[in-house]
Amino acid sequence: MPAEMRDDLIAMPAHRLAAAIAAGELTSAEVTADCLARIGATNGKLHAFIVVYQDEAMAMAEARDREARAGMTLGPLHGVPVALKDLCELRGRTTTCGSLMWRDRISPTTATIVQRLLAAGLVVLGKTYMVEFAYGGWGTNYAMGTPWNPWDLETHRAPGGSSSGTGVAVAAGLAPLGIGSDTGGSVRIPASVCGTVGLKTTVGRISNHGILPLSDTLDTIGPLTRTVEDAALMYSAMAGPDAADPATYGPPPLDARMDLSAGVAGLRLGTLGAAERDGVDAEVLAAYDAACKTLESQGARLAEVRLPDSFPNYLEQTGLIIAAEGYSVHRDWIEDDSIPFDPQVRARVLVGKGIGAADYVLALKRRRAVQREIDVVLRDFAAFLTPTTPIPAAPLDEVDEAKTPLSRFTRAVNYLDRCALALPCGFTAGGLPISLQIIGRGYDEAGVLRIGRAFESATEWHQRRPDLSPLLS
């Protein structure tokens, strides 16, 4: 292992790294150099980062150390490196949104979330690969390359999308923290199949200013991290009103760290009914059932939930909205055959061309009605528990791009305008991660984080790391 890399650092969650930096036990420069060394050793295989800001990151880390020595840390994640999904604008830098069409596109502004992370003292390492236009759940990008799921170095498996590079980077220890976006599961799916924590926030909680869009109705930004506490801290650093995004003025401010360690005793949690279990991988179901029992053993009260409609139907309705709005964003170039688009993404976008205005308006109207219906069904539950994905990471040569099984339980959350947390809850016999999804009420990020923290405190799944020694020797 190269001298710059330290096993003790990769094992530490971001909040502990920041505490050590503030106490003078570590420096941001040491942590950043470790990340950069790991990226340098593994990125040729893992294909997580599209660009690395090597010199800039080290200069920023040294500045964070000067601030720490002066007793002027800027927040509870001061000095910790972060990876940005390549749809986050960074003024003067290239932002591709996963498309060769934009490989030379220079950002005219910096996204609000990036401004806030910098103001909180974080260090930007670089930007990560993603599905083109953030439109795909498998994590594939046939034009720019698909990141490699680090849990199997022999077989190229789906990393989950669309925040594929970020999921791989955090899981592999290349970055303690990462940014993803979630329109139908694009934070939670890579968190699930890569074995990290991923928080899907409610629309309006975090500003979308400076984030290249797919669906104005459904797009959200969220963190991918190693622990629930890290997700809460990162969320708190990004959330809040922003004059550049009027949607952020609706929900009242919330401290996601509030009651984080309060536990689940007395909370009523919903579980899957028998019909919704059909088609879910047996190992995934076993891990899910064990996770539910773990929460029950901590005092939670479990009860089966019968939804008025099935998860696959919510998936279909969500897909209609995404296709219509995605086409409105990309209609000026998506049919230009001279541009080397990912053919799978082009096909998805073009579905939106065939959706009429009346069908689109009716879909939005039906969505509001379904939301009210579900609010009644779930009004007595603190959260609803599901697997995050119904299957573990599949080999790429088995991926059917015409189907979206990884989104089965995730898209409904976007459709219903709720928040959700994905976190590790087990592994298959072959060593692939399995994930629990905790679905909360809209704007109750603190609630899902509280439940996730309780589960995490009783288990050790989040402490496992993929074996990358063949790449580091």
Short mmCIF file of C-alpha atoms in Angstrom, two decimals:
data_model
loop_
_atom_site.label_atom_id
_atom_site.label_comp_id
_atom_site.label_asym_id
_atom_site.label_seq_id
_atom_site.Cartn_x
_atom_site.Cartn_y
_atom_site.Cartn_z
CA MET A 1 0.00 0.00 0.00
CA PRO A 2 1.42 3.45 -0.92
CA ALA A 3 2.73 5.48 2.02
CA GLU A 4 0.08 8.18 1.58
CA MET A 5 -2.70 5.71 2.43
CA ARG A 6 -3.72 4.91 5.99
CA ASP A 7 -6.14 2.16 6.93
CA ASP A 8 -7.20 4.05 10.06
CA LEU A 9 -8.50 6.95 7.99
CA ILE A 10 -10.68 4.89 5.66
CA ALA A 11 -12.31 3.28 8.71
CA MET A 12 -13.30 6.63 10.25
CA PRO A 13 -16.66 8.25 9.45
CA ALA A 14 -16.64 11.88 8.41
CA HIS A 15 -17.79 13.29 11.75
CA ARG A 16 -14.89 11.57 13.52
CA LEU A 17 -12.41 12.79 10.92
CA ALA A 18 -13.67 16.34 11.44
CA ALA A 19 -13.46 16.02 15.22
CA ALA A 20 -9.86 14.79 14.94
CA ILE A 21 -9.01 17.70 12.62
CA ALA A 22 -10.55 20.20 15.05
CA ALA A 23 -8.62 18.65 17.95
CA GLY A 24 -5.31 18.75 16.08
CA GLU A 25 -5.01 14.96 16.02
CA LEU A 26 -5.26 14.89 12.21
CA THR A 27 -4.96 17.44 9.48
CA SER A 28 -7.28 18.01 6.56
CA ALA A 29 -4.19 17.77 4.36
CA GLU A 30 -3.50 14.24 5.61
CA VAL A 31 -7.07 13.11 5.02
CA THR A 32 -7.24 14.76 1.60
CA ALA A 33 -3.89 13.30 0.53
CA ASP A 34 -5.11 9.84 1.54
CA CYS A 35 -8.24 10.24 -0.60
CA LEU A 36 -6.23 11.51 -3.57
CA ALA A 37 -3.78 8.61 -3.28
CA ARG A 38 -6.64 6.10 -3.23
CA ILE A 39 -8.26 7.75 -6.22
CA GLY A 40 -4.96 7.64 -8.08
CA ALA A 41 -4.50 3.95 -7.31
CA THR A 42 -8.03 2.76 -8.05
CA ASN A 43 -9.80 5.14 -10.42
CA GLY A 44 -8.43 3.40 -13.51
CA LYS A 45 -10.44 0.34 -12.46
CA LEU A 46 -13.36 1.85 -10.54
CA HIS A 47 -13.99 4.75 -12.92
CA ALA A 48 -15.61 6.81 -10.15
CA PHE A 49 -14.16 10.27 -10.81
CA ILE A 50 -14.43 12.07 -14.13
CA VAL A 51 -12.14 14.85 -12.87
CA VAL A 52 -9.97 15.22 -9.77
CA TYR A 53 -8.93 18.65 -8.48
CA GLN A 54 -5.62 17.42 -7.10
CA ASP A 55 -3.74 20.68 -6.55
CA GLU A 56 -6.83 22.69 -5.69
CA ALA A 57 -8.00 20.13 -3.13
CA MET A 58 -4.64 20.11 -1.35
CA ALA A 59 -4.54 23.91 -1.31
CA MET A 60 -8.05 23.99 0.12
CA ALA A 61 -7.16 21.38 2.75
CA GLU A 62 -4.15 23.40 3.85
CA ALA A 63 -6.38 26.44 4.19
CA ARG A 64 -8.79 24.40 6.33
CA ASP A 65 -5.88 23.41 8.56
CA ARG A 66 -4.88 27.03 9.06
CA GLU A 67 -8.46 27.80 10.08
CA ALA A 68 -8.49 24.85 12.47
CA ARG A 69 -5.21 25.88 14.09
CA ALA A 70 -6.66 29.36 14.62
CA GLY A 71 -9.69 27.83 16.34
CA MET A 72 -11.97 28.86 13.49
CA THR A 73 -13.52 25.63 12.29
CA LEU A 74 -16.55 26.36 10.12
CA GLY A 75 -18.76 23.43 11.06
CA PRO A 76 -18.91 19.82 12.25
CA LEU A 77 -17.51 18.56 8.93
CA HIS A 78 -14.66 21.06 8.69
CA GLY A 79 -11.75 19.79 6.64
CA VAL A 80 -13.49 16.65 5.35
CA PRO A 81 -13.26 15.88 1.60
CA VAL A 82 -16.39 15.53 -0.53
CA ALA A 83 -17.10 14.23 -4.05
CA LEU A 84 -19.58 16.07 -6.28
CA LYS A 85 -21.85 14.41 -8.80
CA ASP A 86 -21.09 15.91 -12.21
CA LEU A 87 -24.37 17.80 -12.46
CA CYS A 88 -23.35 20.27 -9.75
CA GLU A 89 -22.29 23.54 -11.32
CA LEU A 90 -18.87 24.82 -10.25
CA ARG A 91 -18.08 28.17 -11.79
CA GLY A 92 -15.27 28.01 -14.36
CA ARG A 93 -15.16 24.20 -14.30
CA THR A 94 -16.53 21.63 -16.73
CA THR A 95 -19.92 20.13 -15.84
CA THR A 96 -21.00 17.36 -18.22
CA CYS A 97 -24.12 15.86 -16.60
CA GLY A 98 -22.72 12.56 -17.85
CA SER A 99 -22.96 13.56 -21.51
CA LEU A 100 -20.26 13.74 -24.16
CA MET A 101 -22.28 16.59 -25.64
CA TRP A 102 -21.22 18.73 -22.68
CA ARG A 103 -17.66 17.51 -22.27
CA ASP A 104 -16.42 21.07 -22.90
CA ARG A 105 -19.28 22.89 -21.17
CA ILE A 106 -18.00 25.43 -18.61
CA SER A 107 -20.23 26.23 -15.64
CA PRO A 108 -21.36 29.86 -15.46
CA THR A 109 -22.22 29.63 -11.75
CA THR A 110 -21.68 27.59 -8.61
CA ALA A 111 -24.53 25.51 -7.21
CA THR A 112 -25.95 26.70 -3.91
CA ILE A 113 -25.18 23.38 -2.26
CA VAL A 114 -21.52 23.63 -3.28
CA GLN A 115 -21.35 27.16 -1.89
CA ARG A 116 -22.80 25.92 1.38
CA LEU A 117 -20.48 22.93 1.65
CA LEU A 118 -17.49 25.19 1.07
CA ALA A 119 -18.84 27.64 3.65
CA ALA A 120 -19.09 24.72 6.09
CA GLY A 121 -15.40 23.97 5.63
CA LEU A 122 -15.47 20.93 3.34
CA VAL A 123 -12.83 20.17 0.69
CA VAL A 124 -13.96 19.40 -2.87
CA LEU A 125 -12.01 16.46 -4.33
CA GLY A 126 -13.52 16.46 -7.80
CA LYS A 127 -16.56 15.30 -9.75
CA THR A 128 -17.94 11.82 -10.28
CA TYR A 129 -19.29 9.94 -13.28
CA MET A 130 -23.05 9.51 -13.61
CA VAL A 131 -25.75 8.21 -15.91
CA GLU A 132 -26.23 10.61 -18.82
CA PHE A 133 -28.69 13.38 -17.85
CA ALA A 134 -29.26 11.51 -14.55
CA TYR A 135 -31.75 9.29 -16.37
CA GLY A 136 -31.24 5.66 -15.40
CA GLY A 137 -31.24 3.41 -12.35
CA TRP A 138 -28.68 0.75 -13.30
CA GLY A 139 -25.81 3.25 -13.24
CA THR A 140 -24.63 2.54 -16.78
CA ASN A 141 -23.15 5.07 -19.16
CA TYR A 142 -22.31 3.52 -22.52
CA ALA A 143 -20.78 6.72 -23.91
CA MET A 144 -18.52 7.82 -21.03
CA GLY A 145 -18.04 4.52 -19.19
CA THR A 146 -19.79 2.80 -16.29
CA PRO A 147 -18.28 2.93 -12.78
CA TRP A 148 -17.28 -0.42 -11.30
CA ASN A 149 -19.11 -1.62 -8.20
CA PRO A 150 -16.23 -2.15 -5.72
CA TRP A 151 -17.75 -5.19 -4.02
CA ASP A 152 -16.77 -7.47 -6.89
CA LEU A 153 -13.49 -6.72 -8.65
CA GLU A 154 -13.81 -9.74 -10.94
CA THR A 155 -17.29 -9.15 -12.38
CA HIS A 156 -18.42 -5.72 -13.56
CA ARG A 157 -21.67 -5.22 -11.65
CA ALA A 158 -24.20 -2.42 -11.76
CA PRO A 159 -23.16 0.44 -9.44
CA GLY A 160 -26.69 1.84 -9.32
CA GLY A 161 -27.73 5.15 -10.76
CA SER A 162 -27.89 7.74 -11.59
CA SER A 163 -25.34 8.80 -8.93
CA SER A 164 -23.12 5.86 -9.85
CA GLY A 165 -19.69 7.43 -9.45
CA THR A 166 -20.53 8.96 -6.09
CA GLY A 167 -21.83 5.65 -4.76
CA VAL A 168 -18.64 3.89 -5.84
CA ALA A 169 -16.39 6.66 -4.48
CA VAL A 170 -17.93 6.62 -1.00
CA ALA A 171 -18.17 2.81 -0.81
CA ALA A 172 -14.55 2.38 -1.90
CA GLY A 173 -13.22 4.96 0.57
CA LEU A 174 -12.15 7.39 -2.13
CA ALA A 175 -14.23 10.10 -0.44
CA PRO A 176 -15.82 10.12 3.03
CA LEU A 177 -18.78 12.10 1.69
CA GLY A 178 -20.53 12.48 -1.65
CA ILE A 179 -23.33 14.35 -3.37
CA GLY A 180 -26.05 12.65 -5.38
CA SER A 181 -29.35 13.64 -6.92
CA ASP A 182 -32.58 11.67 -6.64
CA THR A 183 -35.49 11.88 -9.10
CA GLY A 184 -36.66 8.28 -8.83
CA GLY A 185 -34.06 6.68 -6.59
CA SER A 186 -30.71 7.99 -7.83
CA VAL A 187 -29.26 8.51 -4.34
CA ARG A 188 -30.78 5.43 -2.73
CA ILE A 189 -30.12 2.90 -5.49
CA PRO A 190 -26.32 3.38 -5.58
CA ALA A 191 -26.37 3.54 -1.78
CA SER A 192 -28.14 0.18 -1.79
CA VAL A 193 -26.00 -1.76 -4.24
CA CYS A 194 -22.73 -0.13 -3.12
CA GLY A 195 -23.38 -0.48 0.62
CA THR A 196 -23.53 3.14 1.80
CA VAL A 197 -26.03 5.43 3.48
CA GLY A 198 -28.13 7.60 1.15
CA LEU A 199 -30.71 10.25 2.09
CA LYS A 200 -33.50 11.19 -0.32
CA THR A 201 -34.70 14.62 0.78
CA THR A 202 -38.13 16.17 0.27
CA VAL A 203 -38.54 18.64 -2.60
CA GLY A 204 -37.75 22.11 -1.29
CA ARG A 205 -35.51 21.05 1.57
CA ILE A 206 -32.29 21.62 -0.41
CA SER A 207 -31.83 24.15 -3.19
CA ASN A 208 -31.63 22.89 -6.76
CA HIS A 209 -30.04 26.13 -7.97
CA GLY A 210 -27.01 25.24 -10.07
CA ILE A 211 -28.05 21.60 -10.46
CA LEU A 212 -28.57 20.51 -14.06
CA PRO A 213 -32.21 19.34 -14.15
CA LEU A 214 -34.10 16.27 -15.28
CA SER A 215 -37.53 16.77 -13.68
CA ASP A 216 -38.51 20.03 -12.01
CA THR A 217 -41.30 18.25 -10.17
CA LEU A 218 -39.23 15.42 -8.71
CA ASP A 219 -35.51 16.39 -8.62
CA THR A 220 -33.89 16.43 -5.17
CA ILE A 221 -30.33 16.57 -3.85
CA GLY A 222 -29.03 14.30 -1.09
CA PRO A 223 -25.87 12.96 0.54
CA LEU A 224 -24.19 9.57 0.25
CA THR A 225 -22.12 8.78 3.33
CA ARG A 226 -20.67 6.01 5.47
CA THR A 227 -22.91 6.60 8.51
CA VAL A 228 -26.30 8.06 9.35
CA GLU A 229 -24.74 10.77 11.51
CA ASP A 230 -22.62 11.88 8.56
CA ALA A 231 -25.77 12.07 6.41
CA ALA A 232 -27.49 14.20 9.05
CA LEU A 233 -24.55 16.59 9.29
CA MET A 234 -24.21 16.91 5.53
CA TYR A 235 -27.93 17.45 5.10
CA SER A 236 -27.88 20.18 7.73
CA ALA A 237 -25.01 21.92 5.95
CA MET A 238 -26.95 22.04 2.65
CA ALA A 239 -30.58 22.55 3.67
CA GLY A 240 -32.46 25.81 4.07
CA PRO A 241 -34.07 28.66 2.13
CA ASP A 242 -32.33 29.95 -0.99
CA ALA A 243 -33.43 33.05 -2.88
CA ALA A 244 -32.36 31.37 -6.12
CA ASP A 245 -34.83 28.49 -5.59
CA PRO A 246 -38.31 29.61 -4.49
CA ALA A 247 -39.32 26.03 -3.64
CA THR A 248 -37.06 26.18 -0.59
CA TYR A 249 -39.24 28.83 1.07
CA GLY A 250 -42.15 26.42 1.64
CA PRO A 251 -41.01 23.97 4.32
CA PRO A 252 -40.07 25.28 7.79
CA PRO A 253 -36.40 24.88 8.79
CA LEU A 254 -35.50 21.64 10.58
CA ASP A 255 -32.39 20.52 12.41
CA ALA A 256 -31.86 16.97 11.15
CA ARG A 257 -29.67 16.23 14.16
CA MET A 258 -32.62 16.80 16.49
CA ASP A 259 -33.38 13.63 18.45
CA LEU A 260 -30.90 11.71 16.26
CA SER A 261 -30.09 9.35 19.14
CA ALA A 262 -33.61 9.23 20.63
CA GLY A 263 -34.19 5.65 19.51
CA VAL A 264 -37.36 4.02 18.18
CA ALA A 265 -39.15 2.87 21.33
CA GLY A 266 -42.87 3.42 20.88
CA LEU A 267 -42.67 4.35 17.19
CA ARG A 268 -45.12 2.61 14.85
CA LEU A 269 -43.38 1.37 11.72
CA GLY A 270 -45.09 -0.06 8.65
CA THR A 271 -43.88 -3.21 6.91
CA LEU A 272 -44.51 -4.82 3.51
CA GLY A 273 -47.62 -6.84 2.87
CA ALA A 274 -47.41 -10.29 1.28
CA ALA A 275 -48.25 -9.06 -2.23
CA GLU A 276 -45.40 -6.56 -2.24
CA ARG A 277 -42.89 -9.27 -1.32
CA ASP A 278 -43.47 -11.17 -4.57
CA GLY A 279 -40.49 -10.98 -6.90
CA VAL A 280 -38.05 -9.77 -4.24
CA ASP A 281 -34.79 -11.72 -4.01
CA ALA A 282 -34.85 -14.27 -1.16
CA GLU A 283 -31.63 -13.01 0.44
CA VAL A 284 -32.92 -9.44 0.27
CA LEU A 285 -36.16 -10.48 1.97
CA ALA A 286 -34.28 -12.35 4.70
CA ALA A 287 -32.11 -9.30 5.44
CA TYR A 288 -35.17 -7.04 5.35
CA ASP A 289 -37.07 -9.23 7.80
CA ALA A 290 -34.05 -9.34 10.12
CA ALA A 291 -33.78 -5.55 9.98
CA CYS A 292 -37.44 -5.16 10.91
CA LYS A 293 -36.93 -7.52 13.87
CA THR A 294 -33.91 -5.49 14.98
CA LEU A 295 -36.01 -2.34 15.15
CA GLU A 296 -38.80 -4.24 16.89
CA SER A 297 -36.31 -5.46 19.49
CA GLN A 298 -35.51 -1.81 20.21
CA GLY A 299 -39.11 -1.05 21.05
CA ALA A 300 -40.64 -0.16 17.69
CA ARG A 301 -44.18 -1.41 17.01
CA LEU A 302 -44.48 -3.09 13.60
CA ALA A 303 -47.63 -3.37 11.55
CA GLU A 304 -48.24 -4.48 7.98
CA VAL A 305 -49.25 -1.74 5.54
CA ARG A 306 -51.67 -2.36 2.69
CA LEU A 307 -51.27 0.33 0.08
CA PRO A 308 -54.20 1.25 -2.16
CA ASP A 309 -51.99 0.61 -5.19
CA SER A 310 -48.89 -1.48 -5.87
CA PHE A 311 -45.31 -0.20 -6.01
CA PRO A 312 -44.98 -1.09 -9.73
CA ASN A 313 -47.93 1.17 -10.52
CA TYR A 314 -46.34 4.08 -8.69
CA LEU A 315 -43.20 3.36 -10.70
CA GLU A 316 -45.14 3.72 -13.95
CA GLN A 317 -46.79 6.99 -12.95
CA THR A 318 -43.48 8.47 -11.81
CA GLY A 319 -41.90 7.44 -15.10
CA LEU A 320 -44.50 9.36 -17.08
CA ILE A 321 -43.70 12.60 -15.24
CA ILE A 322 -39.94 12.11 -15.58
CA ALA A 323 -40.19 11.35 -19.31
CA ALA A 324 -42.39 14.36 -20.07
CA GLU A 325 -40.24 16.80 -18.09
CA GLY A 326 -36.97 15.23 -19.24
CA TYR A 327 -38.00 15.69 -22.87
CA SER A 328 -38.86 19.33 -22.20
CA VAL A 329 -35.30 19.85 -20.93
CA HIS A 330 -33.51 18.02 -23.76
CA ARG A 331 -35.84 18.31 -26.75
CA ASP A 332 -33.60 20.78 -28.62
CA TRP A 333 -30.79 18.25 -29.10
CA ILE A 334 -31.92 14.74 -28.18
CA GLU A 335 -32.92 13.85 -31.77
CA ASP A 336 -29.66 15.11 -33.29
CA ASP A 337 -28.00 11.91 -34.57
CA SER A 338 -24.65 13.66 -34.88
CA ILE A 339 -24.40 13.89 -31.07
CA PRO A 340 -23.09 10.69 -29.40
CA PHE A 341 -25.81 10.21 -26.79
CA ASP A 342 -26.07 7.03 -24.77
CA PRO A 343 -28.67 5.16 -26.88
CA GLN A 344 -30.52 3.91 -23.82
CA VAL A 345 -30.88 7.42 -22.41
CA ARG A 346 -31.91 8.86 -25.77
CA ALA A 347 -34.69 6.26 -25.96
CA ARG A 348 -35.92 7.14 -22.44
CA VAL A 349 -35.97 10.86 -23.17
CA LEU A 350 -37.83 10.35 -26.45
CA VAL A 351 -40.65 8.59 -24.62
CA GLY A 352 -41.55 12.03 -23.35
CA LYS A 353 -42.10 13.28 -26.88
CA GLY A 354 -45.18 11.11 -27.14
CA ILE A 355 -46.78 12.32 -23.90
CA GLY A 356 -49.44 14.92 -24.62
CA ALA A 357 -50.13 17.98 -22.51
CA ALA A 358 -53.45 16.58 -21.31
CA ASP A 359 -51.86 13.30 -20.19
CA TYR A 360 -49.12 15.19 -18.37
CA VAL A 361 -51.54 17.50 -16.55
CA LEU A 362 -53.74 14.55 -15.60
CA ALA A 363 -50.69 12.70 -14.26
CA LEU A 364 -49.86 15.62 -11.98
CA LYS A 365 -53.48 15.86 -10.85
CA ARG A 366 -53.61 12.13 -10.13
CA ARG A 367 -50.35 12.42 -8.20
CA ARG A 368 -51.84 14.99 -5.83
CA ALA A 369 -54.87 12.81 -5.26
CA VAL A 370 -52.72 9.72 -4.55
CA GLN A 371 -50.58 11.71 -2.14
CA ARG A 372 -53.64 12.65 -0.11
CA GLU A 373 -54.80 9.02 -0.14
CA ILE A 374 -51.44 7.71 1.05
CA ASP A 375 -51.21 10.38 3.74
CA VAL A 376 -54.39 8.90 5.23
CA VAL A 377 -53.12 5.31 4.99
CA LEU A 378 -49.79 6.15 6.66
CA ARG A 379 -50.93 8.86 9.08
CA ASP A 380 -50.43 6.65 12.15
CA PHE A 381 -46.98 5.44 11.12
CA ALA A 382 -43.68 7.18 11.87
CA ALA A 383 -42.20 5.46 8.81
CA PHE A 384 -42.70 2.66 6.30
CA LEU A 385 -39.95 0.05 5.92
CA THR A 386 -39.08 -1.62 2.60
CA PRO A 387 -36.02 -3.08 0.95
CA THR A 388 -34.28 -0.28 -0.95
CA THR A 389 -33.78 -2.44 -4.03
CA PRO A 390 -35.41 -5.85 -4.61
CA ILE A 391 -32.19 -7.40 -5.91
CA PRO A 392 -28.48 -6.96 -5.17
CA ALA A 393 -26.02 -5.62 -7.75
CA ALA A 394 -26.43 -7.49 -11.04
CA PRO A 395 -23.63 -8.24 -13.52
CA LEU A 396 -23.66 -5.70 -16.33
CA ASP A 397 -24.05 -8.40 -18.95
CA GLU A 398 -27.36 -9.37 -17.31
CA VAL A 399 -28.75 -5.82 -17.19
CA ASP A 400 -31.94 -5.24 -19.19
CA GLU A 401 -32.03 -1.51 -19.87
CA ALA A 402 -35.69 -1.71 -20.87
CA LYS A 403 -36.63 -2.62 -17.29
CA THR A 404 -36.22 -0.76 -14.01
CA PRO A 405 -36.31 -3.33 -11.18
CA LEU A 406 -33.93 -1.35 -8.97
CA SER A 407 -36.48 1.49 -8.82
CA ARG A 408 -39.35 -0.73 -7.65
CA PHE A 409 -39.42 0.63 -4.09
CA THR A 410 -37.71 3.97 -4.63
CA ARG A 411 -39.74 5.81 -7.27
CA ALA A 412 -42.87 5.78 -5.13
CA VAL A 413 -41.12 8.00 -2.59
CA ASN A 414 -40.54 10.70 -5.20
CA TYR A 415 -44.06 10.29 -6.54
CA LEU A 416 -45.56 10.65 -3.07
CA ASP A 417 -43.28 13.59 -2.19
CA ARG A 418 -41.79 11.90 0.86
CA CYS A 419 -38.27 11.54 2.21
CA ALA A 420 -36.38 8.28 2.70
CA LEU A 421 -33.15 6.87 4.03
CA ALA A 422 -31.28 3.89 2.55
CA LEU A 423 -28.72 2.13 4.72
CA PRO A 424 -26.92 -1.25 4.78
CA CYS A 425 -28.82 -4.08 6.46
CA GLY A 426 -26.96 -7.18 5.33
CA PHE A 427 -24.97 -8.98 2.64
CA THR A 428 -25.64 -11.83 0.26
CA ALA A 429 -23.75 -15.09 0.55
CA GLY A 430 -21.63 -13.78 -2.31
CA GLY A 431 -20.69 -10.65 -0.39
CA LEU A 432 -22.96 -8.08 -2.07
CA PRO A 433 -24.67 -5.35 0.00
CA ILE A 434 -28.37 -5.37 0.88
CA SER A 435 -30.16 -2.21 1.97
CA LEU A 436 -33.12 -1.14 4.12
CA GLN A 437 -35.26 1.82 3.03
CA ILE A 438 -36.96 3.91 5.71
CA ILE A 439 -39.72 6.01 4.12
CA GLY A 440 -40.89 8.98 6.16
CA ARG A 441 -43.42 11.75 5.84
CA GLY A 442 -42.56 14.66 3.63
CA TYR A 443 -40.15 17.04 5.39
CA ASP A 444 -39.47 14.54 8.20
CA GLU A 445 -35.81 13.94 7.38
CA ALA A 446 -35.07 14.08 11.12
CA GLY A 447 -37.46 11.18 11.66
CA VAL A 448 -35.95 8.80 9.10
CA LEU A 449 -32.45 9.68 10.27
CA ARG A 450 -33.46 8.95 13.86
CA ILE A 451 -34.78 5.51 12.90
CA GLY A 452 -31.74 4.82 10.75
CA ARG A 453 -29.40 5.81 13.56
CA ALA A 454 -31.19 3.43 15.92
CA PHE A 455 -30.79 0.55 13.47
CA GLU A 456 -27.18 1.42 12.74
CA SER A 457 -26.33 1.53 16.47
CA ALA A 458 -27.55 -2.05 16.85
CA THR A 459 -25.76 -3.50 13.81
CA GLU A 460 -22.34 -3.49 12.17
CA TRP A 461 -23.26 -3.71 8.47
CA HIS A 462 -22.16 -0.11 7.83
CA GLN A 463 -18.65 -0.91 9.06
CA ARG A 464 -17.86 -3.39 6.28
CA ARG A 465 -15.61 -2.24 3.45
CA PRO A 466 -14.91 -3.80 0.05
CA ASP A 467 -11.51 -5.44 -0.31
CA LEU A 468 -9.53 -3.24 -2.68
CA SER A 469 -6.11 -4.63 -1.76
CA PRO A 470 -5.51 -5.99 -5.28
CA LEU A 471 -5.70 -2.41 -6.55
CA LEU A 472 -3.62 -0.88 -3.75
CA SER A 473 -0.61 -3.23 -3.69
#
